CSV table of C-alpha atoms in Angstrom, one decimal:
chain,number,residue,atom,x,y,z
A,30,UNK,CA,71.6,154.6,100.6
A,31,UNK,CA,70.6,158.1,99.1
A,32,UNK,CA,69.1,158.5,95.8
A,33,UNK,CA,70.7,159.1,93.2
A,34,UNK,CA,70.2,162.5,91.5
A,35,UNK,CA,70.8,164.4,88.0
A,36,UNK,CA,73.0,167.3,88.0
A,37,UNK,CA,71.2,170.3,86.7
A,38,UNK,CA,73.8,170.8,84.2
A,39,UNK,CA,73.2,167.6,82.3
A,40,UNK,CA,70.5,167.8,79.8
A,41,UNK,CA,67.4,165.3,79.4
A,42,UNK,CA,63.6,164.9,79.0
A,43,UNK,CA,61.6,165.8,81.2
A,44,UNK,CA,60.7,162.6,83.9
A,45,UNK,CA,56.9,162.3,81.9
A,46,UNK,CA,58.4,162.6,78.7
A,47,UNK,CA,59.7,159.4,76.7
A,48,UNK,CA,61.8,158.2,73.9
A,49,UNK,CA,59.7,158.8,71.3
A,50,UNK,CA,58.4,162.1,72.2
A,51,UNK,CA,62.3,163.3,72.5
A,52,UNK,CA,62.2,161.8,68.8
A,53,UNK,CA,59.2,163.5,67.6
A,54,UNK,CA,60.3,166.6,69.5
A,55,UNK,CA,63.9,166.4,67.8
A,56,UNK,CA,61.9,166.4,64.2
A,57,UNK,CA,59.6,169.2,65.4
A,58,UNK,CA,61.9,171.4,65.9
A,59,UNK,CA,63.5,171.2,62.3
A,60,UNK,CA,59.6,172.4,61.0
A,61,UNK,CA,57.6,170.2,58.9
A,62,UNK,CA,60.3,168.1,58.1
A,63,UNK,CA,59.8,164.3,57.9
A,64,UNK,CA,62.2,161.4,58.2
A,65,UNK,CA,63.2,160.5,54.3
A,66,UNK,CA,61.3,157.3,53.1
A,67,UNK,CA,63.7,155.2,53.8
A,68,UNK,CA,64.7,156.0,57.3
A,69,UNK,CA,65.7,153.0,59.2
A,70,UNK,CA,65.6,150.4,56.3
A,71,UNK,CA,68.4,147.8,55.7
A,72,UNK,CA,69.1,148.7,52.0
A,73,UNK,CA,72.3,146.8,51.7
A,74,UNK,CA,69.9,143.0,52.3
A,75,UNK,CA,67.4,144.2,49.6
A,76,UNK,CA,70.2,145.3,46.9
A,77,UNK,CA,71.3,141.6,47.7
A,78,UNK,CA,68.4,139.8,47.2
A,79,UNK,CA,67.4,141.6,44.1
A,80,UNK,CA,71.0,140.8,42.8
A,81,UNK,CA,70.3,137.1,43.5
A,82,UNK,CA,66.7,136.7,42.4
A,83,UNK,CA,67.7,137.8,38.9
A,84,UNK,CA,70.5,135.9,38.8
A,85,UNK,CA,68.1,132.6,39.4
A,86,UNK,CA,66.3,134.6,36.9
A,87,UNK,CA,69.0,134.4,34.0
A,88,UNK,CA,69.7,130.6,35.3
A,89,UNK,CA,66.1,129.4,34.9
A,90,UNK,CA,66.0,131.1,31.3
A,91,UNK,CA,69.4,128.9,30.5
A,92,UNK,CA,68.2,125.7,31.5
A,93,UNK,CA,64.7,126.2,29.9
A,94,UNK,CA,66.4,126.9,26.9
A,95,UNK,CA,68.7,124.2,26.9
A,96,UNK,CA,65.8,121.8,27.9
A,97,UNK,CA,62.4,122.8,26.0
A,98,UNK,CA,63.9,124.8,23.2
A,99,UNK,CA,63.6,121.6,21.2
A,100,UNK,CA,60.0,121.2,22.2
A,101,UNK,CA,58.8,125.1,20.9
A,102,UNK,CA,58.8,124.2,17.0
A,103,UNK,CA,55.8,123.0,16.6
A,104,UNK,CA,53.2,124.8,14.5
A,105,UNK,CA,50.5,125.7,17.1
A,106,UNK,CA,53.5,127.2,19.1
A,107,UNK,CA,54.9,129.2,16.2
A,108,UNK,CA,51.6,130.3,15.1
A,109,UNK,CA,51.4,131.6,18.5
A,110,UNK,CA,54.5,133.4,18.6
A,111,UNK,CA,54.3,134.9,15.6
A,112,UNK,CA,50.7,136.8,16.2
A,113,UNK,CA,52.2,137.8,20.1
A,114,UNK,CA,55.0,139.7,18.1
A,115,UNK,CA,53.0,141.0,15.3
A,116,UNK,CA,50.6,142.9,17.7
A,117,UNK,CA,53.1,143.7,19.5
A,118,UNK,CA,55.7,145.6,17.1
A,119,UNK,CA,51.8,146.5,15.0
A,120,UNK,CA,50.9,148.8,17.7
A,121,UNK,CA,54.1,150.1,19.4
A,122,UNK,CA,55.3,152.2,17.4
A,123,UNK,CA,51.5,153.8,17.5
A,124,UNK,CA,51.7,153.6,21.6
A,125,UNK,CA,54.9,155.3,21.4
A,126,UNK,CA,53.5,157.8,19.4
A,127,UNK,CA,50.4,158.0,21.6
A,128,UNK,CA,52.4,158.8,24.4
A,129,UNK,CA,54.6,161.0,23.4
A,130,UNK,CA,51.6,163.3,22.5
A,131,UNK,CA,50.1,162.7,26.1
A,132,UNK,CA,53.2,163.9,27.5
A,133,UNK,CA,53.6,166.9,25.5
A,134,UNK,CA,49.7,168.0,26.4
A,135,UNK,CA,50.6,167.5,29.7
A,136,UNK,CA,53.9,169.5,29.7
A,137,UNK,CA,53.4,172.3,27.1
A,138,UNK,CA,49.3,172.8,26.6
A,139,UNK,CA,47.9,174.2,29.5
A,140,UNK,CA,44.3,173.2,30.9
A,141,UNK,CA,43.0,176.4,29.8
A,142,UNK,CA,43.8,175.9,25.9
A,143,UNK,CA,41.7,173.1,25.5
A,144,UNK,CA,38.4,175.5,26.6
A,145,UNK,CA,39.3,177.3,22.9
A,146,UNK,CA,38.6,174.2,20.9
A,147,UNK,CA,35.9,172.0,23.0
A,148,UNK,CA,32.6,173.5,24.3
A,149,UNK,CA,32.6,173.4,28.2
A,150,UNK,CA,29.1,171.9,28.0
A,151,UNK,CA,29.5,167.9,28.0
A,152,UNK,CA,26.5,167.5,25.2
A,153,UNK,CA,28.1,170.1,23.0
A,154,UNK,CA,31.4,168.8,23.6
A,155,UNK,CA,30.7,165.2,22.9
A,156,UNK,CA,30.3,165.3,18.8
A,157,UNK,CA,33.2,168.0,18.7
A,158,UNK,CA,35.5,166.1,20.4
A,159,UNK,CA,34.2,162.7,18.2
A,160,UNK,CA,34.5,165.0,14.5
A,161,UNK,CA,38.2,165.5,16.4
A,162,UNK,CA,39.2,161.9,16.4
A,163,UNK,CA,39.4,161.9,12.3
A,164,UNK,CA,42.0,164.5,12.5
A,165,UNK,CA,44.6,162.4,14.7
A,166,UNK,CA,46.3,159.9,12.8
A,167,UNK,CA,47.1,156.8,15.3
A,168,UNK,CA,45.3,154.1,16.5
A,169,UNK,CA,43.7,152.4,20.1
A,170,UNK,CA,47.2,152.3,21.7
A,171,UNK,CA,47.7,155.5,21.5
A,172,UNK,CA,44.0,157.3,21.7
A,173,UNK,CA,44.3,155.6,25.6
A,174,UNK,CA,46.7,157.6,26.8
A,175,UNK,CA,45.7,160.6,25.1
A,176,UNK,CA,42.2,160.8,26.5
A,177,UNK,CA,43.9,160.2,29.6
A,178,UNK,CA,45.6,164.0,29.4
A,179,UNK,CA,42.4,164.9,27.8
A,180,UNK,CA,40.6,164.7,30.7
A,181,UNK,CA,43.3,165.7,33.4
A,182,UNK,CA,43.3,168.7,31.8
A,183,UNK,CA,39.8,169.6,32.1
A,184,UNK,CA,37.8,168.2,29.2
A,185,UNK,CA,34.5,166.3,30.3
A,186,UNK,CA,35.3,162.5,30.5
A,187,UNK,CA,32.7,161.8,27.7
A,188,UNK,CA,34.2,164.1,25.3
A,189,UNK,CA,37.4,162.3,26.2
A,190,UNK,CA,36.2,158.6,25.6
A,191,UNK,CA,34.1,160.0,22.6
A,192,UNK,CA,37.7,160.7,21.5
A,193,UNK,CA,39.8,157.9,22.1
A,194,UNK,CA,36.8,156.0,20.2
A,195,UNK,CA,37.0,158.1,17.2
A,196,UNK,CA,40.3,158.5,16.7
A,197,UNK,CA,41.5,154.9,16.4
A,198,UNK,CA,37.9,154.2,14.2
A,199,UNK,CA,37.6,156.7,11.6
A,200,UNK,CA,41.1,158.7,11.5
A,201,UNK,CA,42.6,159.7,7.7
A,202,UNK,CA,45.5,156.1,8.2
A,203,UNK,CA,42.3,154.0,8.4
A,204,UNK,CA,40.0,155.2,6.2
A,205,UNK,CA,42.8,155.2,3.4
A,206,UNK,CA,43.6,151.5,4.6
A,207,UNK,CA,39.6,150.4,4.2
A,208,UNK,CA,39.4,152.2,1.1
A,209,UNK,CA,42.8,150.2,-0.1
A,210,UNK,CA,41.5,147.1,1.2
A,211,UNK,CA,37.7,147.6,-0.1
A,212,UNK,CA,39.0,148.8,-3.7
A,213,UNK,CA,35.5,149.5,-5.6
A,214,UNK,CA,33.5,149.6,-2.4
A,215,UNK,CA,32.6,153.2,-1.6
A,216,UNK,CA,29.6,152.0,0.5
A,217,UNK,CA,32.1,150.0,2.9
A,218,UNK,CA,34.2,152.7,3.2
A,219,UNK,CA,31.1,155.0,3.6
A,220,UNK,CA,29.8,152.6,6.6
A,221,UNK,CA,32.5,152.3,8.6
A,222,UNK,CA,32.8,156.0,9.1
A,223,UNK,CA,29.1,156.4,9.5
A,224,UNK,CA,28.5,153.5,11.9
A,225,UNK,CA,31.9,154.4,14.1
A,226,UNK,CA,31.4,158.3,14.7
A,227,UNK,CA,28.0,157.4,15.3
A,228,UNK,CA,29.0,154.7,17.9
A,229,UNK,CA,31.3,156.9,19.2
A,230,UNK,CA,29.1,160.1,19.8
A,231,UNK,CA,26.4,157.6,21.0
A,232,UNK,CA,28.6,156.2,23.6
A,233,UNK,CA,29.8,160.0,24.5
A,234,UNK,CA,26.0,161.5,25.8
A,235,UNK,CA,24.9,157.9,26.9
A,236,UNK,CA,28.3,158.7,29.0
A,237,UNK,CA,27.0,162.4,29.6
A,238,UNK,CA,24.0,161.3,31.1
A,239,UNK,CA,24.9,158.0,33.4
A,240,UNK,CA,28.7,158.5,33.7
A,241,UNK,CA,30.0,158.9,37.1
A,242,UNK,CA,33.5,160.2,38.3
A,243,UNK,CA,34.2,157.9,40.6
A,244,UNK,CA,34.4,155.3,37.7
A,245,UNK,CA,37.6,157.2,36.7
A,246,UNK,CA,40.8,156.3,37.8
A,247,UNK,CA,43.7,158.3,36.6
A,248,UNK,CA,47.1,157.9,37.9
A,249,UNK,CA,48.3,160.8,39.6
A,250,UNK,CA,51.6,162.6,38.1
A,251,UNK,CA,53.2,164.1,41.1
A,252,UNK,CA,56.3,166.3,39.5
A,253,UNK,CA,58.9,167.8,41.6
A,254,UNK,CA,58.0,172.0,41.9
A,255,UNK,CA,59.5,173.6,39.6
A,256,UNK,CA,60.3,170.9,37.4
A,257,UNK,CA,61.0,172.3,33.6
A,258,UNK,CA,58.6,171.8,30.9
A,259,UNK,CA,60.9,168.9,29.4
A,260,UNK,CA,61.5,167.4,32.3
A,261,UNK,CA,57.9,167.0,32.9
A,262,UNK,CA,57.9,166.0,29.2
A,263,UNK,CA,60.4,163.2,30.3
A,264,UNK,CA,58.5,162.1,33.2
A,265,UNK,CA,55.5,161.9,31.7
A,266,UNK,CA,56.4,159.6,28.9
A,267,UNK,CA,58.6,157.3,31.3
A,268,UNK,CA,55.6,156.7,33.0
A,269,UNK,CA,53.4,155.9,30.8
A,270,UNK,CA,55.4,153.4,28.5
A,271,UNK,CA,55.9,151.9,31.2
A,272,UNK,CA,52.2,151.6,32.4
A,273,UNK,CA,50.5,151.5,29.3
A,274,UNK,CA,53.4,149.4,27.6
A,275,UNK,CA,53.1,146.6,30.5
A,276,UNK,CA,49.3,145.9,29.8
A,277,UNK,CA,49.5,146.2,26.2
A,278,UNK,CA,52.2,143.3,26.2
A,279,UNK,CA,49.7,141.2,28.5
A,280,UNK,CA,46.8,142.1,26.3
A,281,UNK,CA,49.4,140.7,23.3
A,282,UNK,CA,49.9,137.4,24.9
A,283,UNK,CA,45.8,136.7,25.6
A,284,UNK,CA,44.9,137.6,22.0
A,285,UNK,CA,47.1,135.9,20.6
A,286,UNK,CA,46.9,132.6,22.5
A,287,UNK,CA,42.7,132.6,21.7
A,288,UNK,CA,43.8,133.6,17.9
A,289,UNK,CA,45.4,129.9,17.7
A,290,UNK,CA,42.4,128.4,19.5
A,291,UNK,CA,39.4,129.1,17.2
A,292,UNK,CA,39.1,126.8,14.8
A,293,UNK,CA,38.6,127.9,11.4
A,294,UNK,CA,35.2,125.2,10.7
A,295,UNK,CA,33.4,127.4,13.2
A,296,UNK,CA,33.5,130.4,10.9
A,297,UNK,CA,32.7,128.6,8.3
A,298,UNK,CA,29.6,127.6,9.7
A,299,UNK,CA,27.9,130.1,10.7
A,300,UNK,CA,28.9,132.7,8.2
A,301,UNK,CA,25.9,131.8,6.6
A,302,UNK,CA,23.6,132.8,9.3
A,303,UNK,CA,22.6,136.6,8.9
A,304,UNK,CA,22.4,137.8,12.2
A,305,UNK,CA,25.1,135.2,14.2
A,306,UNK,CA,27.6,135.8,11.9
A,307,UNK,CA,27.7,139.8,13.0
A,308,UNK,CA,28.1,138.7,16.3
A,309,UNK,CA,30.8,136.0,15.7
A,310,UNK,CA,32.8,138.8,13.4
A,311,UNK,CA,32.3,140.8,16.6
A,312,UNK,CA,33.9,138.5,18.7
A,313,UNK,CA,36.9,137.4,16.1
A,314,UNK,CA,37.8,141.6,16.3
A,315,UNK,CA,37.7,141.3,20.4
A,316,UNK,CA,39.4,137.8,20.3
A,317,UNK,CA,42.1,139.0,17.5
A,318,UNK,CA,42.7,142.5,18.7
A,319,UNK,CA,44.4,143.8,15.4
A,320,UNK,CA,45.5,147.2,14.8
A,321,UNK,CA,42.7,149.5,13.4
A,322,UNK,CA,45.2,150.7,10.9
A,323,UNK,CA,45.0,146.8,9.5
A,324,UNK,CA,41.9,145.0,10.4
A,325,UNK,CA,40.3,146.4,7.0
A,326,UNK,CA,42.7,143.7,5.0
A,327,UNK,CA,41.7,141.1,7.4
A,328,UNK,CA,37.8,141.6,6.8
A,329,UNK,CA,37.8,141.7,3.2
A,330,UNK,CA,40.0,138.3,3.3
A,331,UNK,CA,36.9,136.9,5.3
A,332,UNK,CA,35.0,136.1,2.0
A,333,UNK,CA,32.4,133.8,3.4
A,334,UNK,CA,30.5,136.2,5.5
A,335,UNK,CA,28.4,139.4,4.8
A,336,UNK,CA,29.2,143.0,4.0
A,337,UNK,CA,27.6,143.2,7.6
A,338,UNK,CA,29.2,140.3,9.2
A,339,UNK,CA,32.5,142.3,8.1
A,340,UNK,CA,31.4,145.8,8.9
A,341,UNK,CA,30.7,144.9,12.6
A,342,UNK,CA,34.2,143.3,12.5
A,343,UNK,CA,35.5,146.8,11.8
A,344,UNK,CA,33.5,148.8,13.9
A,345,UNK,CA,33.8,146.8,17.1
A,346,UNK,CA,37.5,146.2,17.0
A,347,UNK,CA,38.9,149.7,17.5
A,348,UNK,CA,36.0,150.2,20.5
A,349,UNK,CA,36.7,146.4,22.0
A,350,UNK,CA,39.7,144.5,22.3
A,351,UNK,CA,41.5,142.6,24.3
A,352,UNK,CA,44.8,144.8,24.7
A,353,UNK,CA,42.5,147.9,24.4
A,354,UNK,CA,40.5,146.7,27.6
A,355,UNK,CA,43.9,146.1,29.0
A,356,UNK,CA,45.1,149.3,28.5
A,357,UNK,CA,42.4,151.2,29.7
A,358,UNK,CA,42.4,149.0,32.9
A,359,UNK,CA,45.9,150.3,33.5
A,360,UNK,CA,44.7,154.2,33.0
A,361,UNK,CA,41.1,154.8,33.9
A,362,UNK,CA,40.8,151.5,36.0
A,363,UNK,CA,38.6,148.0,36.2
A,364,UNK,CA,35.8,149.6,37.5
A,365,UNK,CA,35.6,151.6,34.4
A,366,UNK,CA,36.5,149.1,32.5
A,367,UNK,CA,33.5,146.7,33.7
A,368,UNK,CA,31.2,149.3,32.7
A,369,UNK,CA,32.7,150.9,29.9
A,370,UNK,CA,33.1,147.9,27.6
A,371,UNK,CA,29.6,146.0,27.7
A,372,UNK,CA,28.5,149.4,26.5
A,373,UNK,CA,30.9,149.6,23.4
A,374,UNK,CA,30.1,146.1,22.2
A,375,UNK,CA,25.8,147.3,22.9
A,376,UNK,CA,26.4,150.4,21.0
A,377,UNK,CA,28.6,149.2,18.2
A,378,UNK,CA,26.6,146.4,17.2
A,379,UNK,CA,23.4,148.4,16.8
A,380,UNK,CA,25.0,150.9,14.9
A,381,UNK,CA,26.3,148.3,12.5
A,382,UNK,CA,23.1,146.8,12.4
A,383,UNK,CA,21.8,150.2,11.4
A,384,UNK,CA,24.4,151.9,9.3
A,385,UNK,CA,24.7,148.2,7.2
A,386,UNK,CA,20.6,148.0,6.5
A,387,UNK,CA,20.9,151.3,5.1
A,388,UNK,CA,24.0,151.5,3.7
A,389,UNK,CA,25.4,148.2,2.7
C-alpha cells in the first residue's frame, strides 16, 4: 500500500518540529507578547466556589450567633472586646492618616525633593530626620507607612526608622497630651522628649553603622505606565490600608487578649522595686499597645510606681508594641523585625534609665 503523502499546498510544521514549538512559534511571531495570566484557567469553578465558601461563611456566623451569643457576656469577654475596639478605632483614624501621606509622597514628591531637606550622608541625616518627627502630628500607625515612602524614595533607612521613632514619641499631639496628663510636672514632660529623641537618634547611627539592606523588605508598587499622579495616589493608599490595616487589626486582637490576662496584684507588687518596676512598665506599654497620643493618661493613673517606672512606660510604647511590630512585619518584614525590636526595647530602656537619674 503506498504511503501516504502531504500535498504541498497544505500548511504544517515542519516533520522535527512539535506542538508546542508551533505554539511558542505562534506567540513569537506577535513580539514579546505573553499569554494573559490567566490563559487556560477554568474561571467559571473558582467564581463558584468562592460564591459557596462565603455563603458557609455567613451560615457559620448565624448559627454561632444563635448558639454562643448567650455565652459572650461575661466580664472577661467584654473587657476583651472592649480594648480590641478601643485600639482599634484609637489608631485608625491615625493609620488612615498615615497613609494617605505615604501615598501622596509617593505620587506627588519626587525622590529628588527629599535631598533639599535631609543631608545625603546617613550620620548627618539621622538627628535631622529624628528633630523631623516633632513636626508631624500622628502617631505609630501612621509613622510605619511613612518611613516606608521615606525610604523608597531615597532617604537612608536609618534616617527613615530614626523617623518613624520620633514622630509617634515626641510630636506636638503628644507632648500637649503628657503635659495635660502630667499637669504641674515640667520635668515629666521634659523627660519624655529628652529620653525619646535621644532613643530615637541612638537607634538611627547604631542603624548607620550595623544595618544591612537585605534586612529591608518593602513591597514593591508596580503602577501601570503612564498612570496619573492620582491614580497612583489611589493605588497607593488601596494598598496599603489594606496591608497595613490587616496586621494592625491582628496586632489589636493579641494586645488586647494579654491586656485581660495580667493580673492587676502583680503590679502591685513589684512597683515597689526600683529597677523591676521599669522593666514591668516596659512590658505593660508592649503588652497594652496604646496609642502614643494616650498612653500619658494611662501612666499618670499608675500611682503606685515611679516617675521612672512611668517614664519607661512612655518611652518604650511608641518604639515597641505589639500592633507596631505587626505593622512593621507587614512593610519592612520579620527579618527586620527580629532585629529591629530587641534593639528599641535595649536602647529605650537605657535612655530612660539615663534621662530619669538626671531629670526626674
Amino acid at each position: 500500500m503506498p504511503d501516504r503523502t502531504t500535498p504541498a499546498t497544505e500548511p504544517g510544521p515542519p516533520p522535527s518540529s512539535s506542538l508546542g514549538d508551533s505554539l511558542a512559534g505562534g506567540w513569537s511571531d506577535r513580539g514579546d507578547e505573553l499569554p494573559p495570566e490567566d490563559w487556560g484557567r477554568a474561571q467559571g469553578r473558582r467564581r463558584t466556589g468562592t460564591v459557596w465558601l462565603f455563603a458557609l461563611f455567613i451560615t457559620a456566623m448565624a448559627l454561632g450567633h444563635a448558639w454562643i451569643s448567650d455565652e459572650l457576656t461575661s466580664q472577661a469577654f467584654l473587657a476583651w472586646a472592649t480594648i480590641f475596639t478601643a485600639i482599634s478605632f484609637q489608631a485608625l483614624p491615625f493609620l488612615v492618616f498615615g497613609v494617605a501621606l505615604s501615598a501622596a509622597l509617593t505620587a506627588f514628591v519626587p525622590p529628588s525633593a527629599y535631598q533639599r531637606f535631609i543631608p545625603s550622608k546617613p550620620s548627618h541625616a539621622v538627628p535631622v530626620a529624628g528633630a523631623s518627627g516633632a513636626l508631624l502630628p500622628g502617631c505609630e500607625c501612621a509613622s510605619v507607612p511613612i518611613a516606608g515612602s521615606l525610604i523608597k524614595g531615597g532617604v537612608a533607612p536609618a534616617a527613615a526608622l530614626t523617623f518613624l521613632l520620633a514622630a509617634p514619641s515626641i510630636n506636638p499631639v503628644v507632648m500637649i497630651a503628657t503635659a495635660v496628663a502630667f499637669a504641674g510636672q515640667p520635668e515629666m514632660i521634659l523627660a519624655r522628649f529628652v529620653a525619646s529623641l535621644l532613643a530615637a537618634v541612638v537607634i538611627g547611627w547604631i542603624w548607620v553603622r550595623f544595618g544591612r539592606a537585605d534586612w529591608l523588605r518593602l513591597p514593591a508598587h508596580n503602577h501601570a505606565p503612564g498612570a496619573s499622579r492620582w491614580q497612583v495616589f489611589r493605588e497607593s493608599m488601596l494598598h496599603d490600608m489594606m496591608h497595613a490595616g490587616g496586621y494592625l487589626v491582628v496586632g489589636g486582637l493579641a494586645a488586647a487578649t494579654l491586656n485581660i490576662m495580667v493580673p492587676r496584684e502583680w503590679l502591685l507588687a513589684v512597683a515597689g522595686m526600683p529597677v523591676v518596676s521599669v522593666l514591668v512598665l516596659a512590658l505593660l506599654a508592649i503588652l497594652l499597645s496604646i496609642c502614643s497620643e494616650a498612653d500619658a493618661f494611662v501612666a499618670v493613673s499608675l500611682t503606685d510606681f515611679s516617675p521612672t517606672a512611668k517614664l519607661a512606660f512612655m518611652v518604650i510604647g511608641p518604639i515597641v508594641d505589639l500592633k507596631l511590630l505587626a505593622m512593621q512585619a507587614g512593610v519592612f518584614g520579620w527579618r527586620f523585625v527580629a532585629r529591629f525590636a530587641p534593639l528599641c526595647l535595649l536602647v529605650g530602656l537605657l535612655s530612660t534609665f539615663l534621662i530619669g537619674g538626671l531629670i526626674l
